Amino acid sequence: MANALESLKDRLFDVNALNVAAVIMDWDQQTYMPKQGSDARAEHMSILSRMAHEMFVADDTQRWTESAQPTSEDDEALIRIVKRQLLLKTKLPSRLVEEKMKASVLGHEAWVNARANNDFNAFAPVLEKLFDLSREEAECYGYSDDIYTALLDIYEEGATAGEVRTMFDAIKGPQVELVKAIAAQGPVDDSFLHGEWDTAAQQKLTLHYVKAIGFDLERGRQDTAPHPFCTTFSVNDVRLTTRFKPYLPSSIFGSLHEAGHGLYEQGSPKAWDRTPLAGGVSLGVHESQSRLWENLVGRSRAFWEWGYGDLQNAFPALKDHSLDKFLKAVNRVQPSFIRVEADELTYNLHIIIRFEIESAVLKGELAVKDIPDAWNAKYEEYLGITPKTDSEGCLQDVHWSMGSIGYFPTYTMGNLLSYQIWAAMQADLGDLDALIAVGDFAPILNWLQTKIYRQGSKFPPKELIASVTGKPMGAEDYLAGLGAKYRNLYGI
Ligand code: ZN
């Protein structure tokens, strides 16, 4: 008789194959699938997801997990992860799982239409249902301090609502101050980056940059999608997407962002492939890597000292604009309505607003029908602007329509962690700008691979962060780094 550990691993490979089939279908849907394919695709994917779920929570998977005898640290970690996933997945009655899946399919459809027609009322009943189901889900998981914690923990193991509040309290004041000081400098002209840019040239250039930072194109590729994302089929097959808009930085920084996710995924040990040990450990840590490569590397002066010449050669119109001007333009700070287009500095204010609203609705302190008013009041309070429509206000993000409630704070965690990890790397490697300025990204990538990427999901996020940076997640490196960067850039 095969031992329990081997049987468990075989089961995990089976579950992985079904999941990956669904992931490939999803990637295809977002890149190449003809529009009319969506109905059948939704059926195919939901059947595969159900099969994977049933196979994973089956009695024998649970039995093998309980009786497996780990003989290595890696196997111990594997069993810990599987136990946590089983706990999360088996705590929900299957009626709730099905209801949630149905509500999120309907929710997504209702949201697409509501956003197109600027009609929040049409979306409200579905959203109310999604919040009800999330509340029920949180009750199933259980929590001690705050209902929000139960949902947040799905995305960021061990994080609590209290920690999120502390994090936001620490950054809110200094960020609003800095935004004001920058605004007092007058507007930055980035009009020269708007316009039509040759798509083939952008394609070539973005590939050049992602390859330069170390993304392995023999083990991945880049395609285009309306909303850029990164997805993993295996350690040796990681897919990036980017988009081409009439604003040149969109594809460049979109590509660098997704390549940051991709580098993390490509860095998992081959031996862990197709198991839950491979891949990024949490949404917050994952986002720290996309933001690190996008902002700390990609938006630095050093990066463009190295890379601006190539950009100017690809787009000769840029030869009329100095490096200084370009650098200021791609780091332009400007309160705006749309989160995904927000600059590095105002981005977190968008997240705080979503967190405060989610939390209030979950606790019954805010009715779903009152979300638009609450949303607009908070945009006025934090960013000094009021959305003219709900489409550019509370209807802009996809997350709630899919029932992803409790997810947003991980974006801000990623921002904080990117600076905290950067500070730790700088302490080890010294002058990082000197490396970047000559296009020598290998020492940076090697450091991240050793400390983070090769650890996959082996350690819980808090443990990983403490071992990489020597302390728990905090705001000090982030605030110090951002302050220095923008004071430098604006001479304030
Ligand atoms: Zn990301």
Short mmCIF file of C-alpha atoms in Angstrom, two decimals, residues 22-474:
data_model
loop_
_atom_site.label_atom_id
_atom_site.label_comp_id
_atom_site.label_asym_id
_atom_site.label_seq_id
_atom_site.Cartn_x
_atom_site.Cartn_y
_atom_site.Cartn_z
CA ALA A 22 -9.24 26.13 -15.82
CA VAL A 23 -6.45 28.70 -15.53
CA ILE A 24 -5.45 28.16 -19.17
CA MET A 25 -9.08 28.60 -20.20
CA ASP A 26 -9.23 31.80 -18.20
CA TRP A 27 -6.00 33.10 -19.77
CA ASP A 28 -7.36 32.26 -23.21
CA GLN A 29 -10.65 33.97 -22.43
CA GLN A 30 -8.82 37.17 -21.54
CA THR A 31 -6.44 37.11 -24.50
CA TYR A 32 -7.60 35.31 -27.66
CA MET A 33 -11.08 33.80 -27.22
CA PRO A 34 -13.75 35.11 -29.59
CA LYS A 35 -16.50 36.98 -27.77
CA GLN A 36 -19.18 34.40 -28.46
CA GLY A 37 -17.16 31.74 -26.70
CA SER A 38 -17.94 33.08 -23.25
CA ASP A 39 -21.11 31.09 -22.44
CA ALA A 40 -19.58 27.69 -23.07
CA ARG A 41 -16.34 28.79 -21.46
CA ALA A 42 -18.13 29.74 -18.24
CA GLU A 43 -19.69 26.24 -18.14
CA HIS A 44 -16.38 24.50 -18.85
CA MET A 45 -14.57 26.45 -16.18
CA SER A 46 -17.18 26.05 -13.50
CA ILE A 47 -17.34 22.27 -14.11
CA LEU A 48 -13.57 21.99 -13.86
CA SER A 49 -13.50 24.12 -10.72
CA ARG A 50 -16.19 21.98 -9.11
CA MET A 51 -14.31 18.79 -9.99
CA ALA A 52 -11.08 20.19 -8.56
CA HIS A 53 -12.87 21.31 -5.41
CA GLU A 54 -14.59 17.95 -4.88
CA MET A 55 -11.40 16.07 -5.49
CA PHE A 56 -9.50 18.29 -3.04
CA VAL A 57 -11.96 18.11 -0.16
CA ALA A 58 -12.64 14.37 -0.65
CA ASP A 59 -12.50 12.14 2.44
CA ASP A 60 -9.35 10.35 1.34
CA THR A 61 -7.46 13.66 0.80
CA GLN A 62 -8.35 14.57 4.37
CA ARG A 63 -7.38 11.13 5.67
CA TRP A 64 -4.01 11.17 3.90
CA THR A 65 -3.31 14.67 5.16
CA GLU A 66 -4.00 13.62 8.74
CA SER A 67 -1.92 10.45 8.61
CA ALA A 68 0.97 11.63 6.39
CA GLN A 69 4.40 11.30 8.02
CA PRO A 70 6.60 14.10 6.74
CA THR A 71 10.32 13.30 6.54
CA SER A 72 11.54 16.72 5.45
CA GLU A 73 10.93 20.38 6.22
CA ASP A 74 9.41 20.82 2.77
CA ASP A 75 6.90 18.03 3.36
CA GLU A 76 6.01 19.49 6.74
CA ALA A 77 5.33 22.82 5.06
CA LEU A 78 3.29 21.13 2.33
CA ILE A 79 1.07 19.43 4.89
CA ARG A 80 0.63 22.66 6.82
CA ILE A 81 -0.53 24.45 3.66
CA VAL A 82 -2.89 21.66 2.64
CA LYS A 83 -4.39 21.57 6.14
CA ARG A 84 -5.05 25.29 6.02
CA GLN A 85 -6.65 25.05 2.57
CA LEU A 86 -8.79 22.10 3.66
CA LEU A 87 -9.91 24.00 6.72
CA LEU A 88 -10.91 27.00 4.62
CA LYS A 89 -12.65 24.91 1.99
CA THR A 90 -14.45 22.45 4.23
CA LYS A 91 -15.79 25.03 6.63
CA LEU A 92 -18.19 26.26 3.98
CA PRO A 93 -21.37 24.26 3.33
CA SER A 94 -21.53 23.29 -0.34
CA ARG A 95 -24.80 25.22 -0.65
CA LEU A 96 -22.88 28.39 0.20
CA VAL A 97 -20.06 27.58 -2.24
CA GLU A 98 -22.55 27.06 -5.05
CA GLU A 99 -24.60 30.12 -4.16
CA LYS A 100 -21.45 32.22 -4.09
CA MET A 101 -20.25 30.96 -7.43
CA LYS A 102 -23.63 31.66 -9.00
CA ALA A 103 -23.88 35.09 -7.39
CA SER A 104 -20.43 36.04 -8.59
CA VAL A 105 -21.13 34.96 -12.19
CA LEU A 106 -24.36 36.96 -12.14
CA GLY A 107 -22.61 39.73 -10.24
CA HIS A 108 -19.92 40.08 -12.85
CA GLU A 109 -22.47 40.28 -15.64
CA ALA A 110 -24.61 42.79 -13.72
CA TRP A 111 -21.54 44.88 -12.91
CA VAL A 112 -20.38 45.04 -16.54
CA ASN A 113 -23.79 46.35 -17.58
CA ALA A 114 -24.20 48.67 -14.60
CA ARG A 115 -20.81 50.21 -15.23
CA ALA A 116 -21.52 50.65 -18.94
CA ASN A 117 -24.88 52.29 -18.17
CA ASN A 118 -23.77 54.15 -15.05
CA ASP A 119 -26.62 52.46 -13.18
CA PHE A 120 -25.69 51.53 -9.61
CA ASN A 121 -29.29 50.70 -8.72
CA ALA A 122 -29.29 47.86 -11.23
CA PHE A 123 -26.22 46.38 -9.53
CA ALA A 124 -27.27 47.05 -5.91
CA PRO A 125 -29.46 43.94 -5.31
CA VAL A 126 -26.74 41.60 -6.60
CA LEU A 127 -24.09 43.40 -4.58
CA GLU A 128 -26.26 43.15 -1.49
CA LYS A 129 -26.51 39.41 -2.04
CA LEU A 130 -22.71 39.17 -2.43
CA PHE A 131 -22.14 41.05 0.81
CA ASP A 132 -24.70 38.80 2.57
CA LEU A 133 -22.87 35.71 1.33
CA SER A 134 -19.49 37.12 2.37
CA ARG A 135 -20.88 37.86 5.81
CA GLU A 136 -22.13 34.28 6.04
CA GLU A 137 -18.78 33.00 4.81
CA ALA A 138 -16.95 35.00 7.47
CA GLU A 139 -19.21 33.55 10.15
CA CYS A 140 -18.37 30.03 8.91
CA TYR A 141 -14.62 30.73 9.18
CA GLY A 142 -15.04 32.41 12.54
CA TYR A 143 -13.07 35.34 13.96
CA SER A 144 -12.23 36.81 17.32
CA ASP A 145 -11.79 40.53 16.81
CA ASP A 146 -13.45 41.72 13.64
CA ILE A 147 -15.55 40.12 10.89
CA TYR A 148 -13.24 41.69 8.30
CA THR A 149 -10.31 39.63 9.60
CA ALA A 150 -12.03 36.38 8.64
CA LEU A 151 -12.20 37.45 4.97
CA LEU A 152 -8.81 39.18 4.82
CA ASP A 153 -7.13 36.01 6.10
CA ILE A 154 -8.16 34.14 2.93
CA TYR A 155 -5.89 36.41 0.90
CA GLU A 156 -3.24 37.25 3.49
CA GLU A 157 -2.72 34.51 6.05
CA GLY A 158 -2.48 35.83 9.59
CA ALA A 159 -3.29 39.48 8.78
CA THR A 160 -5.97 41.18 10.88
CA ALA A 161 -8.33 44.10 10.39
CA GLY A 162 -6.66 45.78 13.38
CA GLU A 163 -3.28 45.64 11.65
CA VAL A 164 -4.81 47.08 8.51
CA ARG A 165 -6.25 50.00 10.47
CA THR A 166 -2.87 50.63 12.14
CA MET A 167 -1.19 50.55 8.72
CA PHE A 168 -3.67 53.02 7.21
CA ASP A 169 -3.48 55.31 10.27
CA ALA A 170 0.30 55.41 9.94
CA ILE A 171 0.35 56.39 6.28
CA LYS A 172 -2.78 58.50 5.85
CA GLY A 173 -1.47 61.73 7.40
CA PRO A 174 2.04 61.75 5.86
CA GLN A 175 0.70 60.79 2.43
CA VAL A 176 -1.95 63.49 2.33
CA GLU A 177 0.72 66.01 3.47
CA LEU A 178 3.15 64.94 0.76
CA VAL A 179 0.46 65.06 -1.93
CA LYS A 180 -0.36 68.62 -0.84
CA ALA A 181 3.29 69.71 -0.88
CA ILE A 182 3.65 68.32 -4.39
CA ALA A 183 0.40 69.91 -5.56
CA ALA A 184 1.75 73.28 -4.35
CA GLN A 185 4.57 72.91 -6.92
CA GLY A 186 2.06 73.27 -9.73
CA PRO A 187 1.07 70.70 -12.35
CA VAL A 188 3.59 68.48 -14.13
CA ASP A 189 3.31 68.38 -17.91
CA ASP A 190 2.98 64.82 -19.17
CA SER A 191 1.03 65.69 -22.33
CA PHE A 192 3.98 64.53 -24.48
CA LEU A 193 3.35 60.95 -23.31
CA HIS A 194 -0.23 60.97 -24.56
CA GLY A 195 -1.04 60.18 -28.17
CA GLU A 196 -0.91 57.24 -30.53
CA TRP A 197 2.15 55.05 -30.11
CA ASP A 198 3.08 52.28 -32.50
CA THR A 199 1.89 49.00 -30.99
CA ALA A 200 4.56 46.78 -32.54
CA ALA A 201 7.29 49.08 -31.21
CA GLN A 202 5.74 49.00 -27.74
CA GLN A 203 5.50 45.23 -27.90
CA LYS A 204 9.17 44.96 -28.76
CA LEU A 205 10.30 47.48 -26.19
CA THR A 206 8.30 46.07 -23.28
CA LEU A 207 9.74 42.63 -24.06
CA HIS A 208 13.20 44.18 -24.07
CA TYR A 209 12.67 45.65 -20.60
CA VAL A 210 11.09 42.55 -19.02
CA LYS A 211 13.84 40.38 -20.45
CA ALA A 212 16.50 42.78 -19.15
CA ILE A 213 15.24 42.58 -15.57
CA GLY A 214 15.44 38.79 -15.81
CA PHE A 215 12.06 37.44 -16.88
CA ASP A 216 12.85 34.24 -18.77
CA LEU A 217 11.03 34.25 -22.11
CA GLU A 218 11.95 30.60 -22.67
CA ARG A 219 9.74 29.88 -19.64
CA GLY A 220 7.03 32.42 -20.24
CA ARG A 221 5.60 34.88 -22.72
CA GLN A 222 3.76 38.17 -22.97
CA ASP A 223 0.44 38.71 -24.72
CA THR A 224 -2.09 41.53 -24.69
CA ALA A 225 -5.27 41.71 -22.61
CA PRO A 226 -7.74 44.50 -21.79
CA HIS A 227 -6.78 44.25 -18.10
CA PRO A 228 -3.15 43.19 -17.62
CA PHE A 229 -2.52 40.20 -15.37
CA CYS A 230 0.02 37.45 -14.78
CA THR A 231 -0.89 33.80 -14.52
CA THR A 232 1.03 30.59 -13.97
CA PHE A 233 0.57 27.24 -15.70
CA SER A 234 3.76 25.79 -14.20
CA VAL A 235 7.12 27.01 -12.92
CA ASN A 236 8.35 26.81 -16.51
CA ASP A 237 5.33 28.46 -18.11
CA VAL A 238 4.40 31.85 -16.69
CA ARG A 239 2.20 34.19 -18.74
CA LEU A 240 2.33 37.98 -18.67
CA THR A 241 -0.10 40.32 -20.35
CA THR A 242 0.09 44.00 -21.11
CA ARG A 243 -2.05 46.58 -22.90
CA PHE A 244 -1.45 49.38 -25.36
CA LYS A 245 -3.23 52.62 -24.67
CA PRO A 246 -2.87 56.12 -26.06
CA TYR A 247 -0.56 56.82 -23.11
CA LEU A 248 2.93 55.34 -23.49
CA PRO A 249 3.71 54.59 -19.80
CA SER A 250 0.69 52.31 -19.58
CA SER A 251 2.32 49.41 -21.45
CA ILE A 252 5.81 49.99 -20.03
CA PHE A 253 4.85 50.05 -16.36
CA GLY A 254 2.06 47.51 -16.86
CA SER A 255 4.63 45.10 -18.31
CA LEU A 256 7.16 45.74 -15.54
CA HIS A 257 4.45 45.25 -12.93
CA GLU A 258 3.28 41.91 -14.32
CA ALA A 259 6.88 40.82 -14.89
CA GLY A 260 7.47 41.42 -11.18
CA HIS A 261 4.70 38.93 -10.44
CA GLY A 262 6.17 36.67 -13.12
CA LEU A 263 9.71 36.72 -11.71
CA TYR A 264 8.33 35.61 -8.36
CA GLU A 265 6.43 32.73 -10.00
CA GLN A 266 9.38 31.66 -12.16
CA GLY A 267 11.59 31.61 -9.09
CA SER A 268 9.91 28.67 -7.32
CA PRO A 269 12.02 25.52 -7.09
CA LYS A 270 11.31 23.07 -9.91
CA ALA A 271 10.89 20.28 -7.34
CA TRP A 272 7.82 22.02 -5.93
CA ASP A 273 6.11 22.49 -9.28
CA ARG A 274 2.43 21.50 -9.43
CA THR A 275 2.15 21.48 -5.62
CA PRO A 276 0.85 24.17 -3.25
CA LEU A 277 4.45 24.85 -2.19
CA ALA A 278 5.18 26.55 -5.52
CA GLY A 279 4.25 30.13 -6.29
CA GLY A 280 3.85 33.31 -4.29
CA VAL A 281 2.83 32.99 -0.67
CA SER A 282 0.16 35.71 -0.38
CA LEU A 283 -1.39 38.57 -2.30
CA GLY A 284 0.46 41.17 -0.24
CA VAL A 285 3.89 39.61 -0.78
CA HIS A 286 3.08 39.03 -4.45
CA GLU A 287 2.11 42.66 -4.92
CA SER A 288 5.31 43.73 -3.15
CA GLN A 289 7.24 42.16 -6.02
CA SER A 290 5.18 43.69 -8.83
CA ARG A 291 5.42 47.09 -7.16
CA LEU A 292 9.13 46.70 -6.46
CA TRP A 293 9.97 46.08 -10.12
CA GLU A 294 7.43 48.60 -11.39
CA ASN A 295 8.12 51.48 -9.00
CA LEU A 296 11.41 51.09 -7.18
CA VAL A 297 13.26 49.81 -10.23
CA GLY A 298 11.11 51.01 -13.16
CA ARG A 299 10.27 54.51 -11.99
CA SER A 300 13.77 55.30 -10.69
CA ARG A 301 16.15 57.79 -12.28
CA ALA A 302 18.77 55.04 -12.54
CA PHE A 303 16.48 52.82 -14.62
CA TRP A 304 15.96 55.53 -17.18
CA GLU A 305 19.60 56.55 -17.22
CA TRP A 306 20.01 53.04 -18.53
CA GLY A 307 16.78 52.69 -20.52
CA TYR A 308 15.78 56.09 -21.88
CA GLY A 309 18.03 55.88 -24.92
CA ASP A 310 16.29 52.71 -26.12
CA LEU A 311 12.93 54.32 -25.57
CA GLN A 312 13.95 57.42 -27.53
CA ASN A 313 15.24 55.27 -30.37
CA ALA A 314 11.95 53.38 -30.51
CA PHE A 315 9.96 56.62 -30.34
CA PRO A 316 12.08 59.44 -31.79
CA ALA A 317 9.49 62.06 -30.75
CA LEU A 318 10.87 61.63 -27.22
CA LYS A 319 14.26 62.97 -28.31
CA ASP A 320 12.81 66.45 -27.78
CA HIS A 321 12.23 65.69 -24.09
CA SER A 322 14.92 65.47 -21.44
CA LEU A 323 15.39 62.61 -19.02
CA ASP A 324 14.43 64.96 -16.17
CA LYS A 325 11.19 65.87 -17.84
CA PHE A 326 10.39 62.24 -18.61
CA LEU A 327 11.16 61.14 -15.07
CA LYS A 328 8.91 63.79 -13.56
CA ALA A 329 6.14 62.89 -15.98
CA VAL A 330 6.16 59.17 -15.19
CA ASN A 331 6.16 60.01 -11.48
CA ARG A 332 3.45 62.63 -11.78
CA VAL A 333 1.26 62.92 -8.68
CA GLN A 334 -2.30 63.90 -9.35
CA PRO A 335 -5.49 63.00 -7.47
CA SER A 336 -7.67 61.04 -9.89
CA PHE A 337 -10.78 58.90 -9.88
CA ILE A 338 -9.54 55.57 -11.19
CA ARG A 339 -7.51 53.37 -8.86
CA VAL A 340 -5.67 51.37 -11.51
CA GLU A 341 -4.43 54.57 -13.14
CA ALA A 342 -3.46 56.24 -9.87
CA ASP A 343 0.12 57.32 -9.19
CA GLU A 344 2.28 55.65 -6.60
CA LEU A 345 1.46 58.23 -3.94
CA THR A 346 -2.31 58.65 -4.15
CA TYR A 347 -2.87 54.94 -4.81
CA ASN A 348 -3.23 54.02 -1.15
CA LEU A 349 -5.91 56.65 -0.61
CA HIS A 350 -8.03 54.75 -3.14
CA ILE A 351 -7.47 51.58 -1.12
CA ILE A 352 -8.32 53.18 2.22
CA ILE A 353 -11.67 54.31 0.81
CA ARG A 354 -12.55 50.81 -0.38
CA PHE A 355 -11.51 49.24 2.91
CA GLU A 356 -13.57 51.66 4.98
CA ILE A 357 -16.65 51.08 2.83
CA GLU A 358 -16.30 47.29 2.73
CA SER A 359 -15.83 47.15 6.45
CA ALA A 360 -18.85 49.38 7.16
CA VAL A 361 -21.13 47.36 4.84
CA LEU A 362 -20.00 44.04 6.31
CA LYS A 363 -20.77 45.30 9.80
CA GLY A 364 -24.17 46.61 8.78
CA GLU A 365 -23.15 50.22 9.45
CA LEU A 366 -23.65 51.22 5.83
CA ALA A 367 -26.44 50.02 3.51
CA VAL A 368 -25.46 48.89 0.01
CA LYS A 369 -27.82 51.45 -1.52
CA ASP A 370 -25.86 54.22 0.25
CA ILE A 371 -22.46 53.17 -1.13
CA PRO A 372 -22.39 55.80 -3.92
CA ASP A 373 -22.91 58.70 -1.49
CA ALA A 374 -20.37 57.33 0.99
CA TRP A 375 -17.90 56.75 -1.85
CA ASN A 376 -18.19 60.26 -3.23
CA ALA A 377 -17.92 61.86 0.22
CA LYS A 378 -14.69 59.95 0.89
CA TYR A 379 -13.17 60.90 -2.47
CA GLU A 380 -13.86 64.52 -1.60
CA GLU A 381 -12.36 64.08 1.87
CA TYR A 382 -9.18 62.17 0.95
CA LEU A 383 -8.46 63.26 -2.61
CA GLY A 384 -10.34 66.53 -2.90
CA ILE A 385 -12.30 65.41 -5.95
CA THR A 386 -15.85 64.12 -6.49
CA PRO A 387 -16.65 61.53 -9.16
CA LYS A 388 -19.24 62.79 -11.62
CA THR A 389 -20.65 59.32 -12.27
CA ASP A 390 -20.79 56.02 -10.39
CA SER A 391 -18.98 54.40 -13.32
CA GLU A 392 -15.90 56.44 -12.45
CA GLY A 393 -16.80 56.05 -8.77
CA CYS A 394 -17.99 53.01 -6.88
CA LEU A 395 -18.61 50.91 -10.01
CA GLN A 396 -15.04 51.04 -11.32
CA ASP A 397 -13.53 47.91 -9.76
CA VAL A 398 -14.32 44.32 -10.65
CA HIS A 399 -13.58 42.81 -7.20
CA TRP A 400 -16.91 43.15 -5.38
CA SER A 401 -18.83 41.86 -8.40
CA MET A 402 -16.92 38.60 -8.12
CA GLY A 403 -17.46 38.38 -4.38
CA SER A 404 -13.82 39.26 -3.62
CA ILE A 405 -14.45 41.16 -0.42
CA GLY A 406 -11.55 41.65 1.99
CA TYR A 407 -8.95 41.79 -0.78
CA PHE A 408 -8.12 45.48 -1.27
CA PRO A 409 -5.80 46.06 1.74
CA THR A 410 -3.30 43.59 0.28
CA TYR A 411 -2.46 46.19 -2.39
CA THR A 412 -1.30 48.64 0.26
CA MET A 413 0.55 45.90 2.10
CA GLY A 414 2.37 45.26 -1.18
CA ASN A 415 3.37 48.92 -1.41
CA LEU A 416 4.71 48.98 2.14
CA LEU A 417 6.52 45.70 1.76
CA SER A 418 8.14 46.70 -1.52
CA TYR A 419 10.00 49.53 0.26
CA GLN A 420 10.73 47.44 3.35
CA ILE A 421 12.26 44.66 1.24
CA TRP A 422 14.16 47.23 -0.83
CA ALA A 423 15.70 48.71 2.34
CA ALA A 424 16.81 45.25 3.47
CA MET A 425 18.32 44.56 0.04
CA GLN A 426 20.13 47.89 0.05
CA ALA A 427 21.64 47.06 3.46
CA ASP A 428 23.04 43.85 1.93
CA LEU A 429 24.03 44.98 -1.57
CA GLY A 430 24.86 48.65 -1.12
CA ASP A 431 24.24 51.11 -3.94
CA LEU A 432 21.38 49.58 -5.96
CA ASP A 433 21.09 52.62 -8.23
CA ALA A 434 24.65 52.07 -9.43
CA LEU A 435 23.66 48.58 -10.59
CA ILE A 436 20.40 49.67 -12.21
CA ALA A 437 22.02 52.60 -14.02
CA VAL A 438 24.19 50.18 -16.03
CA GLY A 439 21.44 47.62 -16.55
CA ASP A 440 22.99 45.12 -14.13
CA PHE A 441 19.80 43.72 -12.63
CA ALA A 442 21.18 40.27 -11.82
CA PRO A 443 22.39 41.02 -8.27
CA ILE A 444 18.95 42.41 -7.40
CA LEU A 445 17.14 39.45 -8.93
CA ASN A 446 19.51 36.97 -7.27
CA TRP A 447 18.94 38.52 -3.87
CA LEU A 448 15.17 38.38 -4.29
CA GLN A 449 15.35 34.82 -5.63
CA THR A 450 17.39 33.62 -2.69
CA LYS A 451 15.41 35.42 -0.02
CA ILE A 452 11.87 35.26 -1.40
CA TYR A 453 11.22 33.54 -4.74
CA ARG A 454 12.89 30.24 -3.91
CA GLN A 455 10.91 30.05 -0.68
CA GLY A 456 7.66 29.76 -2.66
CA SER A 457 4.81 29.32 -0.20
CA LYS A 458 6.89 27.37 2.30
CA PHE A 459 6.67 29.88 5.16
CA PRO A 460 3.59 31.85 6.26
CA PRO A 461 3.85 35.46 5.00
CA LYS A 462 4.57 37.00 8.39
CA GLU A 463 7.39 34.53 9.01
CA LEU A 464 8.87 35.17 5.56
CA ILE A 465 8.75 38.96 5.97
CA ALA A 466 10.40 38.80 9.39
CA SER A 467 13.19 36.57 8.09
CA VAL A 468 13.82 38.69 4.96
CA THR A 469 13.63 42.14 6.55
CA GLY A 470 14.33 41.42 10.21
CA LYS A 471 11.05 42.93 11.39
CA PRO A 472 7.28 42.71 10.94
CA MET A 473 5.58 44.73 8.19
CA GLY A 474 5.61 48.43 9.05
#
